[in-house]
Coordinates of C-alpha atoms in Angstrom, one line a residue:
Chain A
M1 CA -5.6 -7.4 -19.9
E2 CA -4.4 -10.1 -17.6
K3 CA -4.8 -9.5 -14.0
H4 CA -2.4 -10.9 -11.5
L5 CA -3.0 -11.0 -7.7
M6 CA 0.0 -9.4 -6.2
K7 CA 1.2 -8.2 -2.9
G8 CA 2.0 -4.3 -3.1
A9 CA 5.5 -4.9 -2.2
E10 CA 6.2 -7.4 -4.9
A11 CA 4.0 -5.3 -7.4
I12 CA 6.5 -2.5 -6.8
A13 CA 9.5 -4.4 -7.2
E14 CA 8.0 -5.9 -10.7
A15 CA 7.0 -2.7 -11.8
A16 CA 10.4 -1.2 -11.3
I17 CA 12.0 -4.1 -13.2
L18 CA 9.4 -3.4 -16.2
A19 CA 10.6 0.1 -16.0
G20 CA 13.9 -0.9 -16.9
C21 CA 15.4 -1.0 -13.2
R22 CA 18.5 -3.2 -13.2
Q23 CA 20.2 -2.1 -10.2
F24 CA 18.8 -2.5 -6.6
F25 CA 20.7 -1.7 -3.5
G26 CA 18.8 -2.3 0.0
Y27 CA 18.8 -3.2 3.5
P28 CA 16.2 -5.2 5.2
I29 CA 13.7 -3.7 7.4
T30 CA 9.8 -4.7 7.9
P31 CA 7.4 -3.9 6.5
Q32 CA 8.9 -3.7 2.8
N33 CA 11.2 -6.7 3.1
Q34 CA 9.2 -8.3 0.2
I35 CA 10.6 -5.8 -2.3
P36 CA 14.2 -6.7 -1.7
E37 CA 13.2 -10.6 -1.4
Y38 CA 11.7 -10.1 -4.7
M39 CA 14.6 -8.2 -6.3
S40 CA 17.1 -10.8 -4.9
K41 CA 15.1 -13.5 -6.8
R42 CA 14.4 -11.6 -10.1
M43 CA 17.4 -9.6 -10.6
P44 CA 19.9 -12.7 -11.2
Q45 CA 17.1 -13.9 -13.6
I46 CA 17.3 -11.0 -16.1
G47 CA 21.1 -9.9 -15.8
G48 CA 20.2 -7.3 -13.2
C49 CA 22.2 -6.6 -9.8
F50 CA 20.6 -7.1 -6.5
L51 CA 22.8 -6.2 -3.7
Q52 CA 22.3 -6.2 0.2
A53 CA 24.5 -3.5 1.4
E54 CA 25.8 -3.8 5.0
S55 CA 23.6 -0.4 6.0
E56 CA 21.2 2.0 4.5
V57 CA 24.0 4.6 4.3
S58 CA 25.9 2.2 2.0
A59 CA 22.8 1.3 -0.1
I60 CA 21.9 4.8 -0.8
N61 CA 25.5 5.8 -1.7
M62 CA 25.6 2.6 -4.3
V63 CA 22.3 4.3 -5.3
Y64 CA 24.3 7.5 -6.0
G65 CA 27.0 5.9 -7.9
A66 CA 24.9 3.7 -10.2
A67 CA 22.5 6.9 -11.0
G68 CA 25.8 8.7 -11.8
S69 CA 26.6 5.8 -14.4
G70 CA 23.4 6.4 -16.0
A71 CA 21.6 3.2 -14.6
R72 CA 17.9 3.0 -13.8
V73 CA 18.4 2.2 -9.9
M74 CA 16.1 1.8 -6.8
T75 CA 16.1 1.3 -3.1
S76 CA 13.6 0.7 -0.8
S77 CA 13.3 0.9 3.1
S78 CA 10.8 1.9 5.9
S79 CA 11.0 4.8 8.1
P80 CA 14.0 4.7 10.2
G81 CA 15.9 3.2 7.4
I82 CA 14.9 6.2 5.1
S83 CA 16.2 8.4 7.9
L84 CA 19.5 6.9 7.5
K85 CA 19.6 7.5 3.8
Q86 CA 18.9 11.2 4.1
E87 CA 22.4 12.5 3.7
G88 CA 22.9 10.5 0.3
I89 CA 19.5 11.7 -0.9
S90 CA 20.8 15.2 -0.3
Y91 CA 23.9 14.8 -2.1
I92 CA 21.7 12.8 -4.9
A93 CA 19.5 15.7 -5.2
C94 CA 22.1 18.3 -5.6
A95 CA 24.1 16.1 -8.0
E96 CA 20.8 16.2 -9.9
L97 CA 20.8 12.3 -10.6
P98 CA 17.8 10.4 -11.2
C99 CA 16.6 7.5 -8.9
V100 CA 13.7 5.8 -7.3
I101 CA 13.3 5.6 -3.5
V102 CA 10.5 3.6 -1.8
N103 CA 9.4 4.3 1.7
I104 CA 6.7 1.9 3.2
V105 CA 6.1 3.9 6.2
R106 CA 5.7 2.4 9.7
G107 CA 5.0 4.1 12.9
G108 CA 7.6 6.2 14.6
P109 CA 9.5 8.2 16.1
G110 CA 12.5 6.1 17.1
L111 CA 12.5 2.6 16.0
G112 CA 8.7 2.8 16.5
G113 CA 6.6 -0.1 15.4
I114 CA 6.1 -2.1 12.2
Q115 CA 2.2 -1.3 11.6
P116 CA 1.2 1.3 8.9
A117 CA 1.6 4.9 9.4
Q118 CA 2.1 8.3 7.4
S119 CA 4.1 10.1 10.1
D120 CA 7.0 10.5 7.5
Y121 CA 5.1 13.0 5.3
F122 CA 7.2 16.0 6.7
Q123 CA 10.4 14.1 6.1
C124 CA 9.4 13.1 2.5
T125 CA 8.0 16.6 1.2
K126 CA 10.0 19.0 3.3
G127 CA 13.4 17.9 2.5
G128 CA 14.5 15.3 5.0
G129 CA 18.1 16.0 4.5
H130 CA 20.0 19.1 4.6
G131 CA 19.8 21.9 2.1
D132 CA 17.2 23.2 -0.2
Y133 CA 16.0 20.4 -2.4
R134 CA 12.8 18.8 -3.2
L135 CA 12.0 15.2 -4.0
I136 CA 8.8 14.1 -6.4
V137 CA 6.6 12.2 -4.0
L138 CA 3.9 9.9 -5.3
A139 CA 1.3 8.5 -3.0
P140 CA -0.4 5.3 -4.4
D141 CA -3.8 4.3 -2.7
S142 CA -3.7 0.7 -4.4
V143 CA -1.5 -2.0 -5.5
Q144 CA -2.5 -0.9 -9.0
E145 CA -1.3 2.6 -8.2
A146 CA 1.8 1.4 -6.5
V147 CA 2.7 -0.5 -9.9
D148 CA 1.7 2.3 -12.2
F149 CA 3.4 5.1 -10.2
T150 CA 6.6 3.1 -9.6
Y151 CA 6.7 2.7 -13.4
K152 CA 6.1 6.3 -14.0
A153 CA 8.6 7.2 -11.3
F154 CA 11.8 6.2 -13.2
D155 CA 10.6 8.3 -16.4
L156 CA 10.0 11.5 -14.1
A157 CA 13.4 10.9 -12.4
D158 CA 15.1 10.8 -15.8
K159 CA 13.2 13.8 -17.1
Y160 CA 14.0 15.9 -14.4
R161 CA 17.3 14.4 -13.1
N162 CA 15.8 14.3 -9.7
P163 CA 15.1 11.5 -7.0
V164 CA 11.4 10.5 -6.9
L165 CA 10.1 8.9 -3.7
I166 CA 7.2 6.4 -3.6
L167 CA 5.4 6.9 -0.3
G168 CA 3.2 3.9 1.0
D169 CA 2.3 2.7 4.3
G170 CA 2.4 -0.6 5.5
M171 CA -1.1 -1.4 4.3
I172 CA 0.1 -0.8 0.5
G173 CA 3.2 -3.0 1.1
Q174 CA 1.2 -6.0 2.6
M175 CA -2.0 -6.1 0.7
M176 CA -2.8 -8.2 -2.2
E177 CA -5.0 -6.8 -5.2
P178 CA -5.5 -7.6 -8.8
V179 CA -2.9 -5.7 -11.0
V180 CA -2.5 -5.2 -14.7
L181 CA 1.2 -4.8 -15.4
P182 CA 2.6 -2.6 -17.9
E183 CA 4.8 -3.5 -21.0
A184 CA 8.4 -4.0 -20.2
K185 CA 10.2 -0.6 -21.3
T186 CA 12.8 -1.0 -24.0
E187 CA 13.5 2.6 -25.0
F188 CA 15.0 4.8 -22.4
V189 CA 16.4 8.7 -22.7
D190 CA 19.7 9.2 -23.7
K191 CA 22.0 10.5 -20.6
P192 CA 24.8 12.7 -22.1
W193 CA 25.8 13.5 -18.6
A194 CA 26.4 10.0 -17.1
T195 CA 29.7 8.9 -16.2
T196 CA 30.5 5.9 -18.5
G197 CA 34.1 6.2 -19.2
R198 CA 35.8 9.0 -20.8
K199 CA 36.6 7.2 -24.3
G200 CA 37.7 10.3 -25.9
K201 CA 34.7 12.4 -24.9
D202 CA 34.9 15.3 -22.7
R203 CA 35.3 15.0 -19.0
R204 CA 32.1 14.5 -17.1
I205 CA 32.0 15.4 -13.6
I206 CA 29.3 14.4 -11.0
N207 CA 29.5 16.6 -7.8
S208 CA 27.7 18.0 -4.9
L209 CA 30.5 20.1 -3.6
Y210 CA 30.5 23.9 -4.6
I211 CA 32.9 26.1 -2.3
D212 CA 32.4 29.2 -3.9
P213 CA 29.3 30.8 -2.6
A214 CA 28.5 32.5 -5.7
V215 CA 28.6 29.3 -7.8
L216 CA 26.3 27.6 -5.1
E217 CA 24.0 30.3 -4.8
Q218 CA 23.6 29.7 -8.6
I219 CA 23.1 25.9 -8.4
N220 CA 20.4 26.6 -5.8
L221 CA 18.6 29.0 -8.1
E222 CA 18.7 26.5 -10.9
L223 CA 17.3 23.8 -8.7
M224 CA 14.4 26.2 -7.8
K225 CA 13.5 26.8 -11.4
K226 CA 13.7 22.9 -12.0
Y227 CA 11.2 22.5 -8.9
E228 CA 8.9 25.2 -10.2
L229 CA 8.7 23.5 -13.6
I230 CA 7.9 20.2 -11.9
A231 CA 5.2 21.7 -9.8
K232 CA 3.9 23.2 -13.1
N233 CA 3.9 20.0 -15.0
E234 CA 3.3 17.2 -12.6
T235 CA 1.0 18.3 -9.7
A236 CA -1.8 15.6 -9.4
C237 CA -4.7 14.8 -7.2
E238 CA -8.0 12.9 -7.3
E239 CA -11.3 14.6 -6.6
Y240 CA -14.2 12.6 -5.2
M241 CA -17.7 13.9 -4.8
A242 CA -15.7 17.1 -4.1
D243 CA -17.9 19.4 -6.5
D244 CA -20.9 20.2 -4.2
A245 CA -19.2 19.3 -1.0
D246 CA -19.9 21.1 2.2
I247 CA -17.2 19.4 3.8
I248 CA -14.0 18.3 2.1
I249 CA -11.9 15.6 3.5
A250 CA -8.2 15.5 2.6
A251 CA -6.4 12.4 2.8
Y252 CA -3.8 10.4 0.8
G253 CA -2.9 6.9 0.3
T254 CA -4.9 4.0 1.9
T255 CA -6.4 6.5 4.4
A256 CA -8.0 8.1 1.3
R257 CA -9.7 4.7 0.7
I258 CA -11.1 4.5 4.1
A259 CA -12.2 8.0 3.9
K260 CA -14.2 7.2 0.8
K261 CA -16.2 4.7 2.5
S262 CA -16.9 7.4 5.2
I263 CA -17.9 9.8 2.5
K264 CA -20.1 7.2 1.0
E265 CA -21.8 6.6 4.3
L266 CA -22.2 10.3 5.0
R267 CA -23.9 11.1 1.5
A268 CA -26.4 8.2 2.5
K269 CA -27.4 10.2 5.5
G270 CA -27.6 13.6 3.2
I271 CA -24.6 14.9 4.3
K272 CA -22.4 16.4 1.3
A273 CA -19.1 15.2 1.8
G274 CA -16.3 14.9 -0.7
L275 CA -12.6 14.0 -0.8
I276 CA -9.4 15.6 -2.5
R277 CA -6.6 13.1 -2.4
P278 CA -3.1 14.3 -3.3
I279 CA -1.4 11.9 -5.7
T280 CA 1.8 14.0 -5.7
L281 CA 2.5 15.0 -2.0
W282 CA 5.2 17.2 -3.5
P283 CA 4.5 19.0 -5.5
F284 CA 1.4 19.6 -3.4
P285 CA -2.0 20.2 -5.2
S286 CA -2.4 23.5 -3.5
E287 CA -4.9 24.9 -6.3
A288 CA -7.5 22.3 -6.0
F289 CA -7.7 22.8 -2.1
S290 CA -7.9 26.6 -2.7
K291 CA -10.6 26.2 -5.4
A292 CA -12.5 23.8 -3.1
A293 CA -12.4 26.5 -0.2
D294 CA -14.5 28.8 -2.5
H295 CA -17.6 26.6 -2.0
A296 CA -17.0 24.3 0.8
K297 CA -17.8 25.2 4.2
C298 CA -14.9 23.5 6.1
M299 CA -12.3 20.9 5.5
L300 CA -10.9 17.6 7.7
T301 CA -7.6 16.5 7.0
V302 CA -7.2 12.7 8.0
E303 CA -3.9 11.1 8.3
M304 CA -2.3 8.3 10.3
S305 CA 0.1 11.0 12.0
C306 CA -0.3 13.7 14.5
G307 CA -1.1 16.2 11.7
Q308 CA 1.5 16.9 9.2
M309 CA -0.2 17.2 5.6
V310 CA -2.8 19.2 7.5
E311 CA -0.3 22.3 7.2
D312 CA -0.1 22.2 3.6
V313 CA -4.0 22.2 3.5
R314 CA -4.0 24.9 5.8
L315 CA -1.3 26.8 3.7
A316 CA -3.5 26.3 0.4
V317 CA -6.6 27.1 1.9
N318 CA -5.1 30.5 3.4
G319 CA -7.9 31.0 6.1
K320 CA -10.8 30.9 3.6
V321 CA -12.5 28.0 5.6
P322 CA -11.6 26.3 9.0
V323 CA -9.4 23.1 8.4
D324 CA -9.8 20.6 11.1
F325 CA -7.7 17.5 11.6
F326 CA -8.4 13.8 12.9
G327 CA -5.6 11.3 13.0
R328 CA -4.6 7.8 14.5
V329 CA -0.9 7.1 15.1
G330 CA 1.5 4.4 16.2
G331 CA 0.3 2.1 13.5
M332 CA -3.5 2.5 14.5
I333 CA -5.6 2.7 11.6
P334 CA -8.6 5.1 11.5
S335 CA -12.1 3.4 10.9
W336 CA -14.6 4.8 8.4
K337 CA -16.9 5.3 11.5
E338 CA -14.3 7.5 13.3
I339 CA -13.8 9.6 10.0
M340 CA -17.4 9.7 9.7
A341 CA -17.9 10.8 13.2
A342 CA -14.9 13.4 13.0
A343 CA -16.3 14.9 9.8
E344 CA -19.7 15.5 11.5
N345 CA -18.2 17.1 14.4
T346 CA -16.1 19.3 12.0
L347 CA -19.2 20.3 10.2
K348 CA -20.9 21.3 13.5
G349 CA -17.9 23.5 14.3
G350 CA -16.7 21.3 16.7
K351 CA -12.7 20.4 17.0
N352 CA -11.4 16.9 16.8
Chain B
M1 CA -22.8 -8.1 -3.4
T2 CA -19.9 -7.5 -1.3
H3 CA -18.4 -10.2 1.1
E4 CA -16.4 -8.5 3.8
L5 CA -14.5 -11.4 5.6
I6 CA -12.4 -12.0 8.6
I7 CA -10.4 -15.0 8.6
A8 CA -8.7 -15.5 12.0
G9 CA -6.8 -18.4 13.8
F10 CA -3.4 -19.1 15.1
G11 CA -0.3 -19.1 13.0
G12 CA 0.3 -22.2 11.2
Q13 CA -3.5 -22.9 10.7
G14 CA -3.4 -21.4 7.2
V15 CA -5.8 -18.6 7.8
L16 CA -3.6 -16.2 5.5
S17 CA -3.7 -19.0 2.8
M18 CA -7.4 -19.5 3.3
G19 CA -7.8 -15.9 2.4
Q20 CA -5.6 -16.0 -0.6
L21 CA -7.5 -19.1 -2.0
L22 CA -10.6 -17.3 -1.8
V23 CA -9.4 -14.0 -3.4
R24 CA -7.6 -16.0 -6.2
A25 CA -11.0 -17.9 -7.0
G26 CA -12.7 -14.5 -6.9
L27 CA -10.3 -13.3 -9.5
I28 CA -10.9 -16.1 -11.7
E29 CA -14.7 -15.1 -11.5
N30 CA -13.9 -11.7 -12.5
K31 CA -14.8 -10.2 -8.9
E32 CA -13.2 -7.4 -7.3
V33 CA -11.1 -8.6 -4.5
S34 CA -8.5 -7.5 -1.9
W35 CA -6.6 -9.3 0.9
L36 CA -4.9 -7.4 3.7
P37 CA -3.0 -9.8 6.2
S38 CA -2.4 -8.7 9.9
Y39 CA 1.5 -8.5 9.8
G40 CA 3.4 -8.3 12.8
P41 CA 5.9 -10.3 14.8
E42 CA 3.5 -13.4 13.9
M43 CA 4.8 -16.9 14.3
R44 CA 3.7 -20.3 14.7
G45 CA 1.1 -20.6 17.5
G46 CA 0.8 -16.7 17.6
S47 CA -2.5 -15.1 16.2
A48 CA -3.0 -14.3 12.6
N49 CA -5.8 -12.9 10.6
C50 CA -6.5 -11.6 7.2
S51 CA -9.4 -9.1 5.9
V52 CA -10.8 -10.4 2.6
I53 CA -13.2 -8.7 0.3
I54 CA -14.7 -10.3 -2.5
S55 CA -17.2 -7.7 -4.3
D56 CA -19.0 -7.1 -7.5
E57 CA -18.1 -3.4 -7.1
P58 CA -14.6 -1.8 -7.0
V59 CA -13.1 -2.5 -3.2
V60 CA -13.2 0.9 -1.3
A61 CA -11.5 0.5 2.0
P62 CA -9.5 -2.9 2.2
I63 CA -9.6 -3.2 5.7
V64 CA -12.5 -5.0 7.2
T65 CA -13.9 -3.5 10.4
D66 CA -17.8 -4.6 9.7
A67 CA -17.5 -8.2 8.8
S68 CA -20.3 -9.9 6.9
C69 CA -18.8 -13.0 7.9
L70 CA -16.2 -14.4 10.3
M71 CA -14.2 -17.7 10.1
A72 CA -12.6 -18.4 13.5
M73 CA -10.2 -21.0 13.6
N74 CA -9.3 -20.8 17.4
R75 CA -11.1 -19.3 20.4
P76 CA -9.0 -16.3 21.0
S77 CA -10.0 -15.3 17.3
L78 CA -13.6 -15.8 18.2
E79 CA -13.5 -13.9 21.0
K80 CA -11.6 -10.9 19.5
F81 CA -13.7 -10.8 16.4
V82 CA -17.2 -11.8 16.9
S83 CA -18.3 -8.2 17.8
S84 CA -16.9 -7.0 14.3
V85 CA -19.7 -9.1 12.6
V86 CA -22.7 -7.0 11.3
P87 CA -26.1 -7.9 12.5
G88 CA -27.3 -10.6 10.3
G89 CA -23.8 -11.7 9.4
M90 CA -22.3 -15.2 9.7
V91 CA -20.1 -16.5 12.1
F92 CA -18.3 -20.0 11.5
V93 CA -16.8 -21.6 14.3
N94 CA -14.2 -24.2 14.4
S95 CA -15.7 -26.4 17.0
S96 CA -13.0 -28.9 17.1
L97 CA -10.9 -26.2 19.1
I98 CA -13.6 -23.9 20.3
D99 CA -15.6 -25.2 23.4
I100 CA -17.8 -22.0 23.8
K101 CA -20.9 -21.0 21.9
V102 CA -21.6 -17.6 20.3
E103 CA -24.0 -15.8 22.6
R104 CA -25.1 -13.3 19.9
T105 CA -28.4 -14.0 18.5
D106 CA -28.5 -11.7 15.6
V107 CA -25.8 -13.5 13.6
T108 CA -26.1 -16.9 12.0
V109 CA -23.7 -19.5 13.5
Y110 CA -22.4 -22.6 12.0
Y111 CA -20.4 -24.8 14.2
V112 CA -17.8 -26.7 11.8
P113 CA -15.7 -29.3 13.5
C114 CA -12.8 -28.7 11.1
N115 CA -10.0 -30.6 12.6
Q116 CA -12.2 -33.6 13.3
I117 CA -13.3 -33.6 9.7
A118 CA -9.9 -33.1 8.5
A119 CA -8.6 -36.0 10.8
E120 CA -11.4 -38.5 9.4
L121 CA -10.3 -37.6 5.9
G122 CA -6.7 -38.5 6.8
N123 CA -4.9 -35.2 6.7
T124 CA -5.3 -32.7 9.3
K125 CA -3.6 -29.9 7.1
V126 CA -7.0 -29.6 5.2
A127 CA -8.8 -28.3 8.3
G128 CA -9.1 -24.9 6.6
N129 CA -10.5 -26.1 3.5
V130 CA -13.2 -27.7 5.6
M131 CA -14.1 -24.3 7.0
L132 CA -13.9 -22.6 3.3
G133 CA -16.4 -25.4 2.2
A134 CA -18.9 -24.5 4.8
F135 CA -18.3 -20.8 4.0
I136 CA -18.9 -21.4 0.2
A137 CA -21.8 -23.4 0.8
A138 CA -23.4 -21.1 2.9
T139 CA -22.8 -17.8 1.1
G140 CA -21.9 -18.8 -2.6
A141 CA -19.4 -16.3 -2.6
V142 CA -17.2 -18.2 -5.0
S143 CA -17.6 -21.6 -6.4
V144 CA -15.8 -24.8 -5.1
E145 CA -14.6 -25.2 -8.6
N146 CA -12.7 -22.0 -8.9
V147 CA -11.3 -22.7 -5.4
M148 CA -9.9 -25.9 -6.6
Q149 CA -8.5 -24.3 -9.7
S150 CA -6.5 -21.8 -7.8
L151 CA -5.4 -24.5 -5.5
S152 CA -4.3 -26.4 -8.4
Q153 CA -2.2 -23.4 -9.6
T154 CA -0.7 -23.0 -5.9
F155 CA 0.0 -26.8 -5.8
K156 CA 1.7 -27.1 -9.2
N157 CA 4.1 -29.9 -7.6
K158 CA 1.8 -31.3 -5.2
Q159 CA -1.2 -32.4 -7.5
H160 CA -1.6 -35.4 -5.4
L161 CA -3.0 -33.4 -2.8
L162 CA -5.8 -31.9 -4.5
G163 CA -8.1 -35.0 -3.9
V164 CA -8.2 -34.7 -0.2
N165 CA -8.5 -31.0 -0.7
R166 CA -11.5 -31.3 -2.6
E167 CA -12.9 -33.7 -0.1
A168 CA -12.4 -31.3 2.6
L169 CA -14.3 -28.5 0.8
E170 CA -17.0 -30.9 0.0
A171 CA -17.3 -32.2 3.6
G172 CA -17.5 -28.6 5.2
G173 CA -20.1 -27.9 2.6
A174 CA -22.1 -31.0 3.5
L175 CA -22.4 -29.6 6.9
V176 CA -24.3 -26.5 6.2
K177 CA -26.6 -28.0 3.3

């Protein structure tokens, strides 16, 4: 297997192309500009479409249209840009269209900064736009996972007719690591719902407006059934030295990698620490945390936020053990030493 | 063996490219590598740095906070990062532009007049490779040949520049031998 050295953002773009994505609509924002830059170069070479829209709102609605016609389509942005896309994402979720959205998160709120953050967890996993809907949210912790998850995201989106969001932080977008690229996809699922021109067929309608409350209730209930199925089939996490751990650290993305270093050092000191790293942020791997709470003494959630995923960990653990939190924000990155000190403090019953 | 490096200087000195050259060479040697740039409103003359890891084992955290080695191309970089080097680590100082000495006694310091040597070689742009040559000779992290191979791929259309770059790597290496 040939290894390529790629920047995370470029690797995401190439993985999308290998997954059959031929439509990309976006609007520039740091720190993910290498995705549209790469797409602008590659799409014309392979007969695809790269279009820089006049705004994020336009870009997501172009995604809506392309998805409706059955295309494999992607958009990418960073936090403030993702906020602007929320109306369109809600429409796409209701219309049950497949698409892939990449959010390379930067520090917020507001325009915030351009350094890495994880402060969009709530927005990405709890809705973000209006109404009852869910996105499948995948959180890679390396450039290789960024490739693998982006590639898989298109299949998941098609399988469930649902938007899939790749949640990375600025580090994932900017860092360079060796990757093995997957084969270019040549076979795709049939989309009998896509609006590709009537041509004598029955009329196909893509819509997110249901004036009759009885009908809209039914639509909601069917969406919920779909989300339950996704939760049953697709929930994923990585456990690292968690089996005998007295303290479980909960972290995702690049933060989890830093936490692994802390865990190695804690183990070297004789402290039994382990990690549970959610790979799907939605559906959340609640069961893994619930089971771990049966043997661990306590948990520590580490995030580049003021404490968002920690709420899901607490819900999963349901009071069985104390769940502490440690975070750095605004683009600051927690060091392995800080995480290590926080874990030792949590184990002593202290609060970080 | 794991080399955790910080390469720092001002924008335009090629510190990000130096890091990329090293990880490309590491990849040729089937090592585990990662490269993480500082990214920000960087510009020519502003500060730039990258975290580089070259290891026999999978890279855990890609950000370097405890460096086994610092390559400082200008004085603000030395002042900012010298405390990030672990005891027993190495500090490479571009003594052409840095007029202070490293006060720490628990690290090995190499003073490399990168710009001066590059000027003597007739191309001031190869100062970074003088530094890399010194680093490679002192650590053996990667081989000069593999750095040349990765440079050859990067300079597909500028093969005439390979000679002076090799001279720069060798001149830097000669300083620490």
